[in-house]
Amino acid sequence: MDALLLVAHGSRRQQSNNEVTELADKLRDSCHDDYKIVHAGFLELATPSIPEGIENCIDDGATRITILPYFLNSGRHVVEDVPDFVVAAKNRHPDIDITIAPHLGASPLMVELLVESAKSVSSVQVPT
Amino acid sequence: MDALLLVAHGSRRQQSNNEVTELADKLRDSCHDDYKIVHAGFLELATPSIPEGIENCIDDGATRITILPYFLNSGRHVVEDVPDFVVAAKNRHPDIDITIAPHLGASPLMVELLVESAKSVSSVQVPT
């Protein structure tokens, strides 16, 4: 059974963490045909951690897990920290297939998304 | 003349800043019909700053500037810092129309983009 784990940095600001959890909920609703299981995991400052998120997927019956790094830049977190957690999880669970998708900022759809955001500018107020 | 200013946090890691500049270049290529002018600006740790980015747009002939916040969460930077810079710029340039688009994380296209990223997982290696 296929699972998605949305991995974010985590914030001291609970509202930011809630936004990630809500995004995972939206993902669960929108790609149920491909991924029966969707969870969130945080690198630091929030729970569940990435290892806990991976365990949550496995507890739900996942046999394949795709890690989705919700990061804009290919910094140390994307290049080292997230892969380190994945290697450790693969060592704990050699029977589970765990892969890492490109980080968000690398998506070829990013330009399209930004253009759409620019078009919806009228909905945002600028304080005067 | 319409301008887009892609606003990012800025990083001590030059590669991350370069990724933002390259994204602005892609935006310039892809939405030339709607925005003749596209620049990048950084909140901190990199140049050009947001005020410098706004001046760059005006120097190129912008009469309307749309600020595109390249941020995932609606934290203090999105809610306070970027609007503060915009208010200051409007005070300096009352003849220029400056608006702020929704930040990236608020885009209704985000779920679609993440699903597409998950599909391209085969291109990423996980260290073993």
mmCIF file of C-alpha atoms in Angstrom:
data_model
loop_
_atom_site.group_PDB
_atom_site.id
_atom_site.type_symbol
_atom_site.label_atom_id
_atom_site.label_comp_id
_atom_site.label_asym_id
_atom_site.label_seq_id
_atom_site.Cartn_x
_atom_site.Cartn_y
_atom_site.Cartn_z
ATOM 1 C CA MET A 1 0.000 0.000 0.000
ATOM 2 C CA ASP A 2 1.409 3.400 -1.059
ATOM 3 C CA ALA A 3 1.888 6.262 1.383
ATOM 4 C CA LEU A 4 2.894 9.911 1.107
ATOM 5 C CA LEU A 5 4.778 11.634 3.913
ATOM 6 C CA LEU A 6 4.749 15.418 3.595
ATOM 7 C CA VAL A 7 7.943 16.555 5.318
ATOM 8 C CA ALA A 8 8.251 20.168 6.492
ATOM 9 C CA HIS A 9 10.807 22.033 8.584
ATOM 10 C CA GLY A 10 8.559 22.720 11.573
ATOM 11 C CA SER A 11 8.103 26.038 13.336
ATOM 12 C CA ARG A 12 7.819 27.453 16.847
ATOM 13 C CA ARG A 13 4.635 29.048 15.524
ATOM 14 C CA GLN A 14 1.857 26.496 15.838
ATOM 15 C CA GLN A 15 -0.181 28.112 13.054
ATOM 16 C CA SER A 16 2.603 27.316 10.570
ATOM 17 C CA ASN A 17 2.644 23.671 11.653
ATOM 18 C CA ASN A 18 -1.141 23.544 11.382
ATOM 19 C CA GLU A 19 -0.901 24.810 7.792
ATOM 20 C CA VAL A 20 1.320 21.843 6.968
ATOM 21 C CA THR A 21 -1.062 19.390 8.639
ATOM 22 C CA GLU A 22 -4.002 20.918 6.764
ATOM 23 C CA LEU A 23 -2.067 20.609 3.512
ATOM 24 C CA ALA A 24 -1.508 16.907 4.268
ATOM 25 C CA ASP A 25 -5.266 16.580 4.824
ATOM 26 C CA LYS A 26 -5.931 18.172 1.422
ATOM 27 C CA LEU A 27 -3.387 15.836 -0.175
ATOM 28 C CA ARG A 28 -5.145 12.849 1.410
ATOM 29 C CA ASP A 29 -8.473 13.970 -0.075
ATOM 30 C CA SER A 30 -7.095 14.705 -3.532
ATOM 31 C CA CYS A 31 -4.887 11.698 -4.265
ATOM 32 C CA HIS A 32 -6.730 8.892 -2.542
ATOM 33 C CA ASP A 33 -6.639 6.761 -5.679
ATOM 34 C CA ASP A 34 -2.830 6.736 -5.734
ATOM 35 C CA TYR A 35 -2.007 7.030 -2.032
ATOM 36 C CA LYS A 36 -4.270 5.451 0.561
ATOM 37 C CA ILE A 37 -2.110 6.819 3.374
ATOM 38 C CA VAL A 38 -0.940 10.428 3.828
ATOM 39 C CA HIS A 39 0.836 11.801 6.876
ATOM 40 C CA ALA A 40 2.955 14.822 7.810
ATOM 41 C CA GLY A 41 6.339 14.807 9.534
ATOM 42 C CA PHE A 42 8.532 17.636 10.825
ATOM 43 C CA LEU A 43 12.306 17.956 10.750
ATOM 44 C CA GLU A 44 12.375 19.854 14.043
ATOM 45 C CA LEU A 45 10.390 22.066 16.422
ATOM 46 C CA ALA A 46 7.112 20.170 15.907
ATOM 47 C CA THR A 47 5.590 16.707 16.063
ATOM 48 C CA PRO A 48 5.243 14.155 14.631
ATOM 49 C CA SER A 49 8.945 13.966 13.759
ATOM 50 C CA ILE A 50 10.028 12.478 10.428
ATOM 51 C CA PRO A 51 10.735 9.051 12.030
ATOM 52 C CA GLU A 52 7.340 9.195 13.779
ATOM 53 C CA GLY A 53 5.672 10.134 10.480
ATOM 54 C CA ILE A 54 7.311 7.154 8.769
ATOM 55 C CA GLU A 55 6.152 4.859 11.589
ATOM 56 C CA ASN A 56 2.623 6.288 11.276
ATOM 57 C CA CYS A 57 2.621 5.337 7.587
ATOM 58 C CA ILE A 58 3.847 1.808 8.371
ATOM 59 C CA ASP A 59 1.328 1.408 11.198
ATOM 60 C CA ASP A 60 -1.394 2.223 8.649
ATOM 61 C CA GLY A 61 -0.135 -0.554 6.392
ATOM 62 C CA ALA A 62 2.270 1.237 4.044
ATOM 63 C CA THR A 63 4.649 -0.934 2.044
ATOM 64 C CA ARG A 64 5.918 1.955 -0.100
ATOM 65 C CA ILE A 65 6.467 5.471 1.214
ATOM 66 C CA THR A 66 7.170 8.554 -0.884
ATOM 67 C CA ILE A 67 8.739 11.398 1.097
ATOM 68 C CA LEU A 68 7.636 14.819 -0.184
ATOM 69 C CA PRO A 69 10.027 17.552 1.036
ATOM 70 C CA TYR A 70 8.021 20.745 1.562
ATOM 71 C CA PHE A 71 11.100 22.972 1.191
ATOM 72 C CA LEU A 72 11.770 25.775 -1.267
ATOM 73 C CA ASN A 73 15.543 25.520 -1.543
ATOM 74 C CA SER A 74 17.996 22.678 -1.981
ATOM 75 C CA GLY A 75 19.751 23.474 1.284
ATOM 76 C CA ARG A 76 21.281 21.193 3.883
ATOM 77 C CA HIS A 77 17.866 20.047 5.129
ATOM 78 C CA VAL A 78 16.938 18.735 1.682
ATOM 79 C CA VAL A 79 20.369 17.447 0.692
ATOM 80 C CA GLU A 80 21.486 15.877 3.988
ATOM 81 C CA ASP A 81 19.009 15.893 6.866
ATOM 82 C CA VAL A 82 15.932 14.386 5.189
ATOM 83 C CA PRO A 83 17.984 11.689 3.379
ATOM 84 C CA ASP A 84 19.695 10.828 6.692
ATOM 85 C CA PHE A 85 16.317 10.152 8.291
ATOM 86 C CA VAL A 86 15.296 8.040 5.306
ATOM 87 C CA VAL A 87 18.462 5.939 5.420
ATOM 88 C CA ALA A 88 17.901 5.304 9.139
ATOM 89 C CA ALA A 89 14.276 4.297 8.466
ATOM 90 C CA LYS A 90 15.336 1.955 5.655
ATOM 91 C CA ASN A 91 17.764 0.290 8.040
ATOM 92 C CA ARG A 92 14.986 -0.191 10.580
ATOM 93 C CA HIS A 93 12.518 -1.385 7.925
ATOM 94 C CA PRO A 94 14.419 -3.055 5.067
ATOM 95 C CA ASP A 95 11.123 -4.476 3.742
ATOM 96 C CA ILE A 96 9.610 -1.010 3.182
ATOM 97 C CA ASP A 97 10.364 0.838 -0.058
ATOM 98 C CA ILE A 98 11.079 4.477 0.840
ATOM 99 C CA THR A 99 11.931 7.096 -1.796
ATOM 100 C CA ILE A 100 12.338 10.878 -1.738
ATOM 101 C CA ALA A 101 10.563 13.086 -4.275
ATOM 102 C CA PRO A 102 12.153 16.322 -5.533
ATOM 103 C CA HIS A 103 11.739 19.177 -3.076
ATOM 104 C CA LEU A 104 8.944 21.639 -3.744
ATOM 105 C CA GLY A 105 11.178 24.404 -5.103
ATOM 106 C CA ALA A 106 12.414 22.088 -7.864
ATOM 107 C CA SER A 107 8.953 21.555 -9.328
ATOM 108 C CA PRO A 108 8.551 22.536 -12.976
ATOM 109 C CA LEU A 109 5.044 23.719 -12.010
ATOM 110 C CA MET A 110 6.435 26.391 -9.672
ATOM 111 C CA VAL A 111 6.453 29.151 -12.284
ATOM 112 C CA GLU A 112 2.843 28.394 -13.217
ATOM 113 C CA LEU A 113 1.831 28.465 -9.557
ATOM 114 C CA LEU A 114 3.527 31.843 -9.039
ATOM 115 C CA VAL A 115 1.837 33.316 -12.105
ATOM 116 C CA GLU A 116 -1.539 32.133 -10.768
ATOM 117 C CA SER A 117 -0.750 33.693 -7.374
ATOM 118 C CA ALA A 118 0.042 36.988 -9.078
ATOM 119 C CA LYS A 119 -3.334 36.917 -10.829
ATOM 120 C CA SER A 120 -5.183 36.535 -7.523
ATOM 121 C CA VAL A 121 -3.601 39.676 -6.130
ATOM 122 C CA SER A 122 -6.885 41.537 -5.832
ATOM 123 C CA SER A 123 -7.852 39.407 -2.854
ATOM 124 C CA VAL A 124 -5.000 40.685 -0.703
ATOM 125 C CA GLN A 125 -5.022 43.985 1.116
ATOM 126 C CA VAL A 126 -1.961 46.107 1.579
ATOM 127 C CA PRO A 127 -2.047 48.160 4.775
ATOM 128 C CA THR A 128 -1.860 51.908 4.211
ATOM 129 C CA MET B 1 3.929 49.092 -17.126
ATOM 130 C CA ASP B 2 3.401 46.036 -14.894
ATOM 131 C CA ALA B 3 6.171 44.486 -12.834
ATOM 132 C CA LEU B 4 6.519 41.382 -10.675
ATOM 133 C CA LEU B 5 8.842 41.349 -7.680
ATOM 134 C CA LEU B 6 9.553 37.835 -6.407
ATOM 135 C CA VAL B 7 10.297 38.270 -2.700
ATOM 136 C CA ALA B 8 12.184 35.539 -0.839
ATOM 137 C CA HIS B 9 13.686 35.300 2.633
ATOM 138 C CA GLY B 10 17.318 35.177 1.591
ATOM 139 C CA SER B 11 19.943 32.726 2.809
ATOM 140 C CA ARG B 12 23.575 32.648 3.906
ATOM 141 C CA ARG B 13 23.903 29.914 1.283
ATOM 142 C CA GLN B 14 24.483 31.588 -2.058
ATOM 143 C CA GLN B 15 23.106 28.600 -3.975
ATOM 144 C CA SER B 16 19.684 29.139 -2.362
ATOM 145 C CA ASN B 17 19.711 32.806 -3.380
ATOM 146 C CA ASN B 18 20.751 31.823 -6.895
ATOM 147 C CA GLU B 19 17.757 29.475 -7.100
ATOM 148 C CA VAL B 20 15.469 32.420 -6.376
ATOM 149 C CA THR B 21 17.163 34.586 -8.988
ATOM 150 C CA GLU B 22 16.897 31.777 -11.525
ATOM 151 C CA LEU B 23 13.211 31.390 -10.699
ATOM 152 C CA ALA B 24 12.718 35.111 -11.347
ATOM 153 C CA ASP B 25 14.457 34.622 -14.712
ATOM 154 C CA LYS B 26 12.034 31.800 -15.564
ATOM 155 C CA LEU B 27 9.096 33.977 -14.518
ATOM 156 C CA ARG B 28 10.360 36.752 -16.782
ATOM 157 C CA ASP B 29 10.465 34.359 -19.719
ATOM 158 C CA SER B 30 7.072 32.816 -19.074
ATOM 159 C CA CYS B 31 4.852 35.808 -18.341
ATOM 160 C CA HIS B 32 6.320 38.462 -20.582
ATOM 161 C CA ASP B 33 2.891 39.253 -22.035
ATOM 162 C CA ASP B 34 1.513 40.266 -18.625
ATOM 163 C CA TYR B 35 4.639 41.555 -16.888
ATOM 164 C CA LYS B 36 7.343 43.294 -18.860
ATOM 165 C CA ILE B 37 9.493 43.652 -15.744
ATOM 166 C CA VAL B 38 10.441 40.900 -13.282
ATOM 167 C CA HIS B 39 12.929 41.234 -10.436
ATOM 168 C CA ALA B 40 13.817 39.429 -7.228
ATOM 169 C CA GLY B 41 14.186 40.940 -3.758
ATOM 170 C CA PHE B 42 15.333 39.451 -0.453
ATOM 171 C CA LEU B 43 14.035 40.131 3.043
ATOM 172 C CA GLU B 44 17.471 39.643 4.585
ATOM 173 C CA LEU B 45 20.895 37.990 4.170
ATOM 174 C CA ALA B 46 21.060 38.655 0.405
ATOM 175 C CA THR B 47 20.813 41.408 -2.146
ATOM 176 C CA PRO B 48 18.999 43.081 -3.751
ATOM 177 C CA SER B 49 16.873 43.894 -0.694
ATOM 178 C CA ILE B 50 13.116 44.315 -1.066
ATOM 179 C CA PRO B 51 13.416 48.152 -1.281
ATOM 180 C CA GLU B 52 16.200 47.756 -3.860
ATOM 181 C CA GLY B 53 14.052 45.288 -5.815
ATOM 182 C CA ILE B 54 11.176 47.785 -5.848
ATOM 183 C CA GLU B 55 13.528 50.552 -7.040
ATOM 184 C CA ASN B 56 14.836 48.219 -9.769
ATOM 185 C CA CYS B 57 11.264 47.747 -11.006
ATOM 186 C CA ILE B 58 10.626 51.509 -10.985
ATOM 187 C CA ASP B 59 13.941 52.229 -12.718
ATOM 188 C CA ASP B 60 12.804 49.869 -15.492
ATOM 189 C CA GLY B 61 9.594 51.872 -15.900
ATOM 190 C CA ALA B 62 7.122 50.056 -13.669
ATOM 191 C CA THR B 63 3.917 51.893 -12.793
ATOM 192 C CA ARG B 64 2.314 48.867 -11.125
ATOM 193 C CA ILE B 65 4.226 46.328 -9.032
ATOM 194 C CA THR B 66 2.904 42.995 -7.798
ATOM 195 C CA ILE B 67 4.884 41.582 -4.879
ATOM 196 C CA LEU B 68 4.999 37.750 -4.946
ATOM 197 C CA PRO B 69 5.984 36.384 -1.509
ATOM 198 C CA TYR B 70 7.986 33.184 -2.030
ATOM 199 C CA PHE B 71 7.157 31.870 1.444
ATOM 200 C CA LEU B 72 5.453 28.647 2.483
ATOM 201 C CA ASN B 73 3.826 29.766 5.718
ATOM 202 C CA SER B 74 1.833 32.795 6.798
ATOM 203 C CA GLY B 75 4.377 33.715 9.441
ATOM 204 C CA ARG B 76 5.593 37.101 10.628
ATOM 205 C CA HIS B 77 7.604 37.681 7.454
ATOM 206 C CA VAL B 78 4.477 37.374 5.298
ATOM 207 C CA VAL B 79 2.058 39.070 7.686
ATOM 208 C CA GLU B 80 4.231 41.941 8.922
ATOM 209 C CA ASP B 81 7.686 42.315 7.391
ATOM 210 C CA VAL B 82 6.853 42.258 3.680
ATOM 211 C CA PRO B 83 3.799 44.556 4.100
ATOM 212 C CA ASP B 84 5.958 46.975 6.143
ATOM 213 C CA PHE B 85 8.409 47.273 3.241
ATOM 214 C CA VAL B 86 5.523 47.819 0.844
ATOM 215 C CA VAL B 87 3.986 50.573 2.959
ATOM 216 C CA ALA B 88 7.356 52.328 3.120
ATOM 217 C CA ALA B 89 7.740 52.049 -0.668
ATOM 218 C CA LYS B 90 4.227 53.411 -1.253
ATOM 219 C CA ASN B 91 5.089 56.387 0.918
ATOM 220 C CA ARG B 92 8.221 57.022 -1.152
ATOM 221 C CA HIS B 93 6.380 56.469 -4.442
ATOM 222 C CA PRO B 94 2.710 57.446 -4.027
ATOM 223 C CA ASP B 95 2.270 57.370 -7.806
ATOM 224 C CA ILE B 96 3.208 53.685 -8.068
ATOM 225 C CA ASP B 97 0.517 51.036 -7.512
ATOM 226 C CA ILE B 98 2.040 48.296 -5.324
ATOM 227 C CA THR B 99 0.049 45.222 -4.252
ATOM 228 C CA ILE B 100 0.926 41.969 -2.502
ATOM 229 C CA ALA B 101 -0.158 38.605 -3.920
ATOM 230 C CA PRO B 102 -0.994 35.674 -1.620
ATOM 231 C CA HIS B 103 2.117 33.899 -0.367
ATOM 232 C CA LEU B 104 3.104 30.717 -2.154
ATOM 233 C CA GLY B 105 1.832 28.332 0.527
ATOM 234 C CA ALA B 106 -1.689 29.745 0.126
ATOM 235 C CA SER B 107 -1.948 28.793 -3.536
ATOM 236 C CA PRO B 108 -4.839 26.496 -4.426
ATOM 237 C CA LEU B 109 -2.447 24.872 -6.917
ATOM 238 C CA MET B 110 -0.106 23.676 -4.143
ATOM 239 C CA VAL B 111 -1.759 20.269 -3.765
ATOM 240 C CA GLU B 112 -1.538 19.669 -7.511
ATOM 241 C CA LEU B 113 2.131 20.661 -7.520
ATOM 242 C CA LEU B 114 2.906 18.266 -4.644
ATOM 243 C CA VAL B 115 1.110 15.397 -6.387
ATOM 244 C CA GLU B 116 3.176 16.061 -9.514
ATOM 245 C CA SER B 117 6.366 16.092 -7.422
ATOM 246 C CA ALA B 118 5.424 12.731 -5.926
ATOM 247 C CA LYS B 119 4.996 11.283 -9.428
ATOM 248 C CA SER B 120 8.526 12.337 -10.415
ATOM 249 C CA VAL B 121 10.049 10.431 -7.528
ATOM 250 C CA SER B 122 11.898 8.018 -9.771
ATOM 251 C CA SER B 123 14.377 10.716 -10.699
ATOM 252 C CA VAL B 124 15.686 11.108 -7.151
ATOM 253 C CA GLN B 125 18.175 8.806 -5.522
ATOM 254 C CA VAL B 126 18.072 7.882 -1.897
ATOM 255 C CA PRO B 127 21.518 7.186 -0.420
ATOM 256 C CA THR B 128 21.901 3.670 0.953
#
